[in-house]
Coordinates of C-alpha atoms and ligand atoms in Angstrom, one line a residue:
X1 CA 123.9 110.5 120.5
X2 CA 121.0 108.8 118.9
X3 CA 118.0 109.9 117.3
X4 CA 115.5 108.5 119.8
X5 CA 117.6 109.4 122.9
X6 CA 115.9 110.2 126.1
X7 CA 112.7 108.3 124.7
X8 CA 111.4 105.3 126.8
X9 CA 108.8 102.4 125.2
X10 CA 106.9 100.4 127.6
X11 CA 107.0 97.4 125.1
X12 CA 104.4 95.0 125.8
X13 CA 104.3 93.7 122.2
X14 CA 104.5 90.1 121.2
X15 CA 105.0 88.0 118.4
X16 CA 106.0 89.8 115.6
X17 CA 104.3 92.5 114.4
X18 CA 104.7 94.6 117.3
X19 CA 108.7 93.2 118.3
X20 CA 109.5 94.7 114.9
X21 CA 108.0 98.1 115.6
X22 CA 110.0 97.8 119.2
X23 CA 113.1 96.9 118.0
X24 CA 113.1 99.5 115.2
X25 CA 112.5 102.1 118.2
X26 CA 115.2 100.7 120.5
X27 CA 117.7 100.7 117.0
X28 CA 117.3 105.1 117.1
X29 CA 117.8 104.8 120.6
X30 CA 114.8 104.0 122.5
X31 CA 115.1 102.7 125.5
X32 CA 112.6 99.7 125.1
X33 CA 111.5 97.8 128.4
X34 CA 109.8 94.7 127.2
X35 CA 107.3 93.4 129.6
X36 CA 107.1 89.5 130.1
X37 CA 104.9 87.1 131.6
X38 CA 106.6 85.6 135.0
X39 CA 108.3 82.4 133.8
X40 CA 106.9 82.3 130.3
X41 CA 107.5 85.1 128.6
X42 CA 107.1 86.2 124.9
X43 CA 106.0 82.9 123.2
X44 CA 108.4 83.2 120.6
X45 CA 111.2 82.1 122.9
X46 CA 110.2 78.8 122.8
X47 CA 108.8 78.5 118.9
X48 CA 110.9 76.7 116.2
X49 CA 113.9 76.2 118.7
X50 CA 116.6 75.1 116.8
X51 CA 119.4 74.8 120.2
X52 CA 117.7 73.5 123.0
X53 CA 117.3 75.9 126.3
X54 CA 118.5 79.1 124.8
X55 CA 116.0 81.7 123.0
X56 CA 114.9 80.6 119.4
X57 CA 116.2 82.7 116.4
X58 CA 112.7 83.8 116.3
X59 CA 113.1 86.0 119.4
X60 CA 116.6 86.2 119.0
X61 CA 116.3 88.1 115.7
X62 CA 113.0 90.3 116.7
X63 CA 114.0 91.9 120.0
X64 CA 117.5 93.1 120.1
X65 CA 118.5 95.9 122.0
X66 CA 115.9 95.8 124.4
X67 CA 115.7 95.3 128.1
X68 CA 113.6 92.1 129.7
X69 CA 111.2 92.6 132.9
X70 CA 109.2 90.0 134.4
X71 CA 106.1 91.2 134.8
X72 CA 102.3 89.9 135.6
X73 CA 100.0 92.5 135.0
X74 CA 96.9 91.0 136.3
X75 CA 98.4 90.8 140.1
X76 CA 97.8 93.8 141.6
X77 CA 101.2 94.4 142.8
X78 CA 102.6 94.0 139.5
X79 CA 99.6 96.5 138.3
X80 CA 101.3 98.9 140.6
X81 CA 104.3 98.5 139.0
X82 CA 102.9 98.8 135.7
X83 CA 101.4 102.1 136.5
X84 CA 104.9 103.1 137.4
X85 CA 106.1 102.4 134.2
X86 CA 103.4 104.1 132.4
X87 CA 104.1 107.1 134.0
X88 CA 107.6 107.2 133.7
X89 CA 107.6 106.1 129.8
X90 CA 106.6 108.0 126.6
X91 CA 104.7 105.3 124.5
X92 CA 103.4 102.2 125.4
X93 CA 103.2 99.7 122.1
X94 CA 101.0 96.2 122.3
X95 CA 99.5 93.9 119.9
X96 CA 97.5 91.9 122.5
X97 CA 94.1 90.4 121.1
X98 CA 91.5 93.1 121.0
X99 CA 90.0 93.7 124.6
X100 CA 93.5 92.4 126.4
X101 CA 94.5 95.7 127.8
X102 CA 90.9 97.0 128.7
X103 CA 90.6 93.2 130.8
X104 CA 93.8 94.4 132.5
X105 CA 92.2 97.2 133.9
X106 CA 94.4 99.8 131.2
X107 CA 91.8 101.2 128.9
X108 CA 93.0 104.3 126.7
X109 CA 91.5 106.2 129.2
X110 CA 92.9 105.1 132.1
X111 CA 96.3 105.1 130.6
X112 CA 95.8 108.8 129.7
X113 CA 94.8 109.4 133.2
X114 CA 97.6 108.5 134.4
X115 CA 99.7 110.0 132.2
X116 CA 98.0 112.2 129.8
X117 CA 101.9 112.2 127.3
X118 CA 101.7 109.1 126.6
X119 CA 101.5 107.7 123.6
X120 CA 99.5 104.0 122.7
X121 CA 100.6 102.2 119.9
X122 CA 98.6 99.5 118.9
X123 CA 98.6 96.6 116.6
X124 CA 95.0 94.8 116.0
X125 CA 94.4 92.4 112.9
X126 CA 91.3 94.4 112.0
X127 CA 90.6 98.0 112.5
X128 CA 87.2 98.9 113.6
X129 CA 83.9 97.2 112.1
X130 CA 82.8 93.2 111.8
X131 CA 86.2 91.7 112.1
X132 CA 87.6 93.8 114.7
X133 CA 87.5 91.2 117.7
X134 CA 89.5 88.8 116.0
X135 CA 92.8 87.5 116.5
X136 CA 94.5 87.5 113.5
X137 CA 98.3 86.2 112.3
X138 CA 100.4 87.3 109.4
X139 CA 99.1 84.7 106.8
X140 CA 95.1 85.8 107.7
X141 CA 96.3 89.2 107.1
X142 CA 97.7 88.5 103.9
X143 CA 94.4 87.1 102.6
X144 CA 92.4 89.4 104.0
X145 CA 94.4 92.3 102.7
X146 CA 93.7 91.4 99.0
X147 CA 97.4 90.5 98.5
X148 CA 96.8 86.5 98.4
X149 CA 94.1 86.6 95.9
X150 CA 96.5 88.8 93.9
X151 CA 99.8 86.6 94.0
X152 CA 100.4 83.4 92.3
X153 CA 99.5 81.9 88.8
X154 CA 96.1 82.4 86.8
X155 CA 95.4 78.5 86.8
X156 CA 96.5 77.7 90.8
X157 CA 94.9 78.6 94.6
X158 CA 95.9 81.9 95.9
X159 CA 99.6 82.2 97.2
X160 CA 100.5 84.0 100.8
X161 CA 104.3 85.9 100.1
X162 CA 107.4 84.6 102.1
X163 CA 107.6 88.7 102.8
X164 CA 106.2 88.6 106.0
X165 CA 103.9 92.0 105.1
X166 CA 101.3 91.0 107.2
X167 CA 103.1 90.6 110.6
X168 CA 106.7 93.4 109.8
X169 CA 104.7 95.2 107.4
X170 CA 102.6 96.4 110.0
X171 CA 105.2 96.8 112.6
X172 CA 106.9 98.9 110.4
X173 CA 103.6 101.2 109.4
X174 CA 102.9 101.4 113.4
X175 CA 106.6 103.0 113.9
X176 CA 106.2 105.9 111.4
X177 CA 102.8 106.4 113.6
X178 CA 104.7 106.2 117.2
X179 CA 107.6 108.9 115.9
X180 CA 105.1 110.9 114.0
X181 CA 102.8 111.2 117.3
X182 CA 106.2 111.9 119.2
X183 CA 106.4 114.9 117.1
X184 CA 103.3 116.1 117.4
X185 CA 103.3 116.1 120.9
X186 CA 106.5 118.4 120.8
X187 CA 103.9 121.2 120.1
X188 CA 100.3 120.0 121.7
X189 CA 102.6 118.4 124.9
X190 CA 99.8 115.6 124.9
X191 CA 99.2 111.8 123.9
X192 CA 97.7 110.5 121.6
X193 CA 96.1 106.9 120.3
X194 CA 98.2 105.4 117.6
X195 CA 96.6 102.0 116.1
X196 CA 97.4 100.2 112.9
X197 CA 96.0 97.0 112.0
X198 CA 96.9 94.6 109.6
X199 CA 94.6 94.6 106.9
X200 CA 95.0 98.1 106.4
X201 CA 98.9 97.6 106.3
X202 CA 98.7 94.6 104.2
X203 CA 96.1 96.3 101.2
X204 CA 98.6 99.4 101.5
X205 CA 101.7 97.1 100.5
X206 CA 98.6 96.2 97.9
X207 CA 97.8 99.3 97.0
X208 CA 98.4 98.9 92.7
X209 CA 96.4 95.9 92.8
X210 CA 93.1 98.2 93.9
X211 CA 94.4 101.0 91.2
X212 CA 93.9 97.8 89.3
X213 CA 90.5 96.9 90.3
X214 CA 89.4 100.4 89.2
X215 CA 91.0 100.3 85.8
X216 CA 89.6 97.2 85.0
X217 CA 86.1 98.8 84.8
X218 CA 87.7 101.0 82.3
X219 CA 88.6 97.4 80.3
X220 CA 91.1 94.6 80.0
X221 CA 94.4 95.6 81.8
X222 CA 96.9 95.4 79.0
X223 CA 100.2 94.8 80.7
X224 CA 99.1 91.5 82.5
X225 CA 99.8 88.2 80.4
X226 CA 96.8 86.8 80.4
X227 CA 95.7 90.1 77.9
X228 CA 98.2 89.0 75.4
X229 CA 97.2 85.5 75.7
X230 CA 93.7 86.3 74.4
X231 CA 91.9 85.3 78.1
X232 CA 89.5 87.6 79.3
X233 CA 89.4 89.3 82.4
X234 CA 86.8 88.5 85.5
X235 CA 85.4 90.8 87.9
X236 CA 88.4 90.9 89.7
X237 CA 91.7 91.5 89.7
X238 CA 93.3 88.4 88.8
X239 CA 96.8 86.3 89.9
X240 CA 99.5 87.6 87.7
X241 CA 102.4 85.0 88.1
X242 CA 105.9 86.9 87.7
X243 CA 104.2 90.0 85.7
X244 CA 105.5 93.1 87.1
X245 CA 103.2 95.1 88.6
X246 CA 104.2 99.3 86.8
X247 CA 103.4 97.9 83.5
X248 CA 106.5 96.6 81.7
X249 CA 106.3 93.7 80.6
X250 CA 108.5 91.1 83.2
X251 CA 108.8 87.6 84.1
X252 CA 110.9 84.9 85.6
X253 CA 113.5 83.4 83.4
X254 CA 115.8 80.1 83.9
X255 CA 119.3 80.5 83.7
X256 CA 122.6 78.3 83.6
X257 CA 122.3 75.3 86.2
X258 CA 118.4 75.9 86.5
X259 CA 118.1 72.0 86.0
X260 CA 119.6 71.3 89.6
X261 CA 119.4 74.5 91.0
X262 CA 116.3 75.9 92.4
X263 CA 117.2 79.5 92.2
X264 CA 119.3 79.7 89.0
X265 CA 116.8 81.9 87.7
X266 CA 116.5 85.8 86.7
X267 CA 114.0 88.7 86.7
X268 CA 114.1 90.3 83.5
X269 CA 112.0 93.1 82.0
X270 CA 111.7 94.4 78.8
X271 CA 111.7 98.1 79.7
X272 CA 110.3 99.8 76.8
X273 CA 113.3 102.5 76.5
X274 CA 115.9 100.0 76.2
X275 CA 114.3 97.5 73.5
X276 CA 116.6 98.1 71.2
X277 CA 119.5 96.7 73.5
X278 CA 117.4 94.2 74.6
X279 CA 117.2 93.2 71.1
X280 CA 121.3 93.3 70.6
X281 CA 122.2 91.7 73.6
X282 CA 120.1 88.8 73.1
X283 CA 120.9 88.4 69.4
X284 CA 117.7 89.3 68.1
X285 CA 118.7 92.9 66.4
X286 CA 115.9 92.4 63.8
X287 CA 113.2 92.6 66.2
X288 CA 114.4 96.6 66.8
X289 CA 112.2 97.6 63.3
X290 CA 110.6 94.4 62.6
X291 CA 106.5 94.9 62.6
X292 CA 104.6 93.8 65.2
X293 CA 108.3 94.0 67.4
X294 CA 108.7 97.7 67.2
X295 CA 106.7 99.2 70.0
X296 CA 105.6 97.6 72.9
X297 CA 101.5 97.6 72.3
X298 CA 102.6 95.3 69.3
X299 CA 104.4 93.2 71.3
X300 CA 101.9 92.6 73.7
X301 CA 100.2 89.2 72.0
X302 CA 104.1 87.9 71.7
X303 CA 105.2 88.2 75.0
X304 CA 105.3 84.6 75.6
X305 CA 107.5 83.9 72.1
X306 CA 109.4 87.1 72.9
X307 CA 110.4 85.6 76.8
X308 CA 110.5 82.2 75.2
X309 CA 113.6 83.7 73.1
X310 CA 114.8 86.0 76.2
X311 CA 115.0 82.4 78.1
X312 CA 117.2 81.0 75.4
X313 CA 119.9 83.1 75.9
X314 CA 119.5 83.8 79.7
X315 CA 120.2 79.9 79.7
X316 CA 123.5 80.0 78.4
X317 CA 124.6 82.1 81.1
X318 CA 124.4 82.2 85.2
X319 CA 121.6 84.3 86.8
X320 CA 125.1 87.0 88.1
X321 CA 126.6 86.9 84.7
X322 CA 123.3 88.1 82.8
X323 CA 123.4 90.8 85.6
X324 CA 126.8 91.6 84.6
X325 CA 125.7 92.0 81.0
X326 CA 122.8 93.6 81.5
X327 CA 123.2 96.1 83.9
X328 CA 125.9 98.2 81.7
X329 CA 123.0 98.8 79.3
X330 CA 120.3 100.0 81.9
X331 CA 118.3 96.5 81.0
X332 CA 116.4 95.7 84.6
X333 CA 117.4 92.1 85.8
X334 CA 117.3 90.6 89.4
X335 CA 119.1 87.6 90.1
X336 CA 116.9 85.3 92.2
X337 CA 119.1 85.2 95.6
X338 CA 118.9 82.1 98.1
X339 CA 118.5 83.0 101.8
X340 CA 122.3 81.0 101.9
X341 CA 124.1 83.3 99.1
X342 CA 121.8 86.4 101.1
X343 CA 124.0 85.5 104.2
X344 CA 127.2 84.9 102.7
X345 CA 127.2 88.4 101.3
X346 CA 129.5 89.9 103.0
X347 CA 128.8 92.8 101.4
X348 CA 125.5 93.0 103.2
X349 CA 127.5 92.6 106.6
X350 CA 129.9 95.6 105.7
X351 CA 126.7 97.9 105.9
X352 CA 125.0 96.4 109.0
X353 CA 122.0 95.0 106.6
X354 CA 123.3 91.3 107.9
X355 CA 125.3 91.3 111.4
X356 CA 126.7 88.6 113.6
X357 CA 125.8 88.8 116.8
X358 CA 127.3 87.2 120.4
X359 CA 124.5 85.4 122.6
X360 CA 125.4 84.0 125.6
X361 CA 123.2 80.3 125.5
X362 CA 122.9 79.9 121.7
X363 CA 126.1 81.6 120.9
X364 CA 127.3 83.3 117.8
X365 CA 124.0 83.9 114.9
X366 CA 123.1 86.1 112.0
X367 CA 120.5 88.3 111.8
X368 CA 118.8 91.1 109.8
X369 CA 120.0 94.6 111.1
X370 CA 118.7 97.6 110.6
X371 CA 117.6 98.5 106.9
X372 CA 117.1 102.1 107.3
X373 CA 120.3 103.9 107.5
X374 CA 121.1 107.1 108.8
X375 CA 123.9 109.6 108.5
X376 CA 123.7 111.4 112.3
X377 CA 122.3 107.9 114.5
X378 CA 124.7 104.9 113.8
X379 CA 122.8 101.5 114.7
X380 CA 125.2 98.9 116.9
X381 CA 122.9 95.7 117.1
X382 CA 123.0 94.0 120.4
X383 CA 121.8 90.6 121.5
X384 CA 118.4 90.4 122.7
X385 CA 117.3 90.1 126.6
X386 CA 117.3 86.7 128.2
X387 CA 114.0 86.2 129.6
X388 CA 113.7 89.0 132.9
X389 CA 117.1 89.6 132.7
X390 CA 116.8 93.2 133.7
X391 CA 113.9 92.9 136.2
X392 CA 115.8 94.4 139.1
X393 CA 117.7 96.9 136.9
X394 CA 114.4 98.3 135.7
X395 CA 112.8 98.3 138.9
X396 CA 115.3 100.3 141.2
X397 CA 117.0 102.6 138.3
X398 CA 113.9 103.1 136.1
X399 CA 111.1 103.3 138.8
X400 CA 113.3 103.9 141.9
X401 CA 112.1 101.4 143.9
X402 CA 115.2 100.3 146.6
X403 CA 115.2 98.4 150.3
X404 CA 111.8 97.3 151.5
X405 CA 109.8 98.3 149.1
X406 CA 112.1 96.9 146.5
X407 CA 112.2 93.3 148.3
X408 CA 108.5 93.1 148.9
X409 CA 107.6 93.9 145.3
X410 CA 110.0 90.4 144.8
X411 CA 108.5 88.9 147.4
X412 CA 105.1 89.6 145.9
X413 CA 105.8 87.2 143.1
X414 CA 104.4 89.6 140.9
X415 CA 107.8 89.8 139.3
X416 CA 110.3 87.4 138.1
X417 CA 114.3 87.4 137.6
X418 CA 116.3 85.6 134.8
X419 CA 116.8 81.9 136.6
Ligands
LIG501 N1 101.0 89.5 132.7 C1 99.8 88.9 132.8 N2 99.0 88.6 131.7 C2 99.6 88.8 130.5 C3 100.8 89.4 130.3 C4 101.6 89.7 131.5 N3 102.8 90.3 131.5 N4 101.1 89.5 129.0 C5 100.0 89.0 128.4 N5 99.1 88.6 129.3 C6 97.8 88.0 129.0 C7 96.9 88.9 128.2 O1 96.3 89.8 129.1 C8 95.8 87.9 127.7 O2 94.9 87.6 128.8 P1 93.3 87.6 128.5 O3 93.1 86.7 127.4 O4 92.8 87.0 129.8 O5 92.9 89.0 128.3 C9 96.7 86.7 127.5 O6 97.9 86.9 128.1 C10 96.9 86.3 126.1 O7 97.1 87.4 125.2 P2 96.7 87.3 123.7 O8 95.3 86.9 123.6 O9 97.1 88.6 123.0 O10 97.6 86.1 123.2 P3 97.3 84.9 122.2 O11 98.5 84.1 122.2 O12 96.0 84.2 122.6 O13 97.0 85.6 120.8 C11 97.6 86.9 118.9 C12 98.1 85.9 120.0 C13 98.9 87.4 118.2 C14 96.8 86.1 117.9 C15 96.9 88.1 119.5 O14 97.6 88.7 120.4 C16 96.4 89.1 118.4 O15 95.5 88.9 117.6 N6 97.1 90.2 118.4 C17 96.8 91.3 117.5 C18 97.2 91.1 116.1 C19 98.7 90.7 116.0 O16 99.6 91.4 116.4 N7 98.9 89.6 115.3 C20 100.3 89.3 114.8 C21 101.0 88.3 115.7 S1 102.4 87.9 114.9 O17 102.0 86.7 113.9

């Protein structure tokens, strides 16, 4: 038994930010029916293809375990079919551009006419106000959010993250809205509007960086480098490099083999309750009473000789062996790990984080499984739909449909089958 048994998603997300929501649902056992355009489908199939013909890694790892129907919405055949669906399911999830679904002719209210349980889950860049007809992608949302002007160095342009927090950040935030108006509706038996967009999503990922904005008011924020370093502070919260953001001092340090490897490199922070072994490990036991060492507001205008020294010894050894070293003593370090050693962990594979999964055109690939576990709903990861590969499936075991009826929907040409 899974969590989300029972429950059925009209998924008529695309892209990314909405696929991620889908495919978290269809993970606790949603049964997700992703609706496609007639011989085109999600555009994702056919971005970055790495083995011609077969679905790109891009859709690959974004909709598994979710059923394929070809669908055109704006025929009125398919329309009828649609309606079918949205009686028959419990949420119906889109990130179209704003306006999409009220030019198809399924407005909120319309959709609760005809089935007043359902819930609508929607992903928009902007919520409501000047920006809300645009379309917006993952790196707009990231600037917009405040988290570009926040990441990279003092002295260069604003930096977008690899983190996709724009696009699975919000996909994510928009599937704690779906399940929470699930259970809702367990006691008020109705529907209800669920919309996330992702500027909200991205300046909640940000959210220290506007405690920051406030407390700068209050003066120079102490913890970030440039405070040590004697250069005053703007109006604004400003680009912090590899400080971390809680206020202990951190940064980015080379190790062994940094010269011809890009990512022989550590996090290291010099947590204030474990100086002292900071101090020993790195040979520097002086610096445990020494004045102007001692506590960490002295130390804040030596940070940059203090990691200097840090760097000296994390040189001598690789980014896994400080990690061995360190971690015995409660001293926070990250090694920084390549997408390669990532998916050679096979580690990560024994708890389903990584899995290998069977596809019948691009054959065997890796992708990210599920990262939230849980103890009572086991996750098995399988491949994702090939483009309206369950069109008939859906349409006489979901909806019913069977003999005439069945072949003059076909006929219509309002729905496609996998070719
Ligand atoms: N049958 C018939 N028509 C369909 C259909 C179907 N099954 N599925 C989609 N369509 C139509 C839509 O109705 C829309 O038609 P109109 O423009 O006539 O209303 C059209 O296809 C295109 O939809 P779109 O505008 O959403 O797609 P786009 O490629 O132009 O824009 C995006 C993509 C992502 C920028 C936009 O959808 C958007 O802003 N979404 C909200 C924010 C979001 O999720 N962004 C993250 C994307 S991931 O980086």
């Amino acid at each position: 038994m899974k969590a989300l048994d029972g429950i059925k998603i009209l998924d008529f997300t695309h892209v990314q930010s909405g696929p991620t929501c889908t495919q978290l649902l269809a993970w606790f056992g949603a049964d997700v029916i992703k609706v496609e355009r007639p011989g085109v489908g999600d555009a994702t199939r056919k971005q970055l293809v790495d083995v011609p013909g077969a679905d790109s890694l891009y859709f690959t790892m974004l909709n598994h375990n979710k059923r394929s129907i070809e669908l055109n919405s704006k025929n009125p055949v398919g329309k009828e079919v649609l309606i079918r669906l949205i009686k028959e399911c419990d949420v119906l999830v889109e990130n179209f551009a704003p306006g999409a679904l009220d030019r198809m002719g399924f407005s909120w209210e319309n959709i609760q006419k005809i089935n007043p349980r359902i819930i609508l889950a929607s992903i928009k860049g902007f919520g409501p106000g000047k920006y809300q007809d645009c379309k917006v992608y993952e790196n707009v949302a990231q600037c917009a959010g405040g988290s570009a002007s926040t990441t990279g160095f003092r002295d260069g342009p604003p930096l977008v993250t690899g983190a996709q927090i724009g696009d699975s950040g919000t996909g994510l935030h928009l599937c704690l809205g779906i399940v929470t108006a699930l259970f809702q509706r367990e006691k008020t038996g109705r529907g209800q509007k669920v919309t996330a967009a992702m500027q909200d999503s991205v300046l909640n990922l940000a959210r220290v960086k506007m405690r920051d904005q406030q407390r700068l008011a209050a003066g120079p924020l102490t913890e970030y480098s440039q405070f040590g370093e004697g250069i005053p502070f703007g109006e604004a919260v400003p680009r912090a490099g590899n400080d971390s953001g809680g206020g202990q001092p951190g940064r980015i340090l080379k190790c062994k083999g940094w010269e011809t490897d890009p990512n022989a490199y550590t996090y290291f922070i010099t947590q204030a309750a474990v100086w002292e072994k900071v101090c020993d490990v790195i040979g520097e036991p002086e610096w445990k009473t020494k004045p102007g060492y001692a506590t960490p507001k002295e130390r804040l205008d030596k940070l940059n000789e203090i990691f200097a020294r840090i760097e000296q010894w994390t040189m001598t050894k690789t980014k896994l062996e400080v990690m061995e070293i360190c971690n015995p003593h409660d001293i926070p370090v990250g090694p920084i790990l390549s997408m390669k050693e990532i998916a050679e962990d096979e580690g990560l594979y024994a708890t389903g984080t990584l899995v290998r999964v069977p596809h019948p055109t691009r054959g065997e690939y890796i992708s990210v499984g599920c990262p939230i576990k849980l103890s009572d709903c086991e996750v098995e990861v399988t491949r994702s739909p090939l483009l309206g590969e369950h069109t008939h499936e859906i349409l006489s075991s979901v909806l019913g449909y069977s003999g005439k009826e069945l072949d003059d929907v076909i006929a219509s040409g309002a729905v496609g089958e996998a070719r």
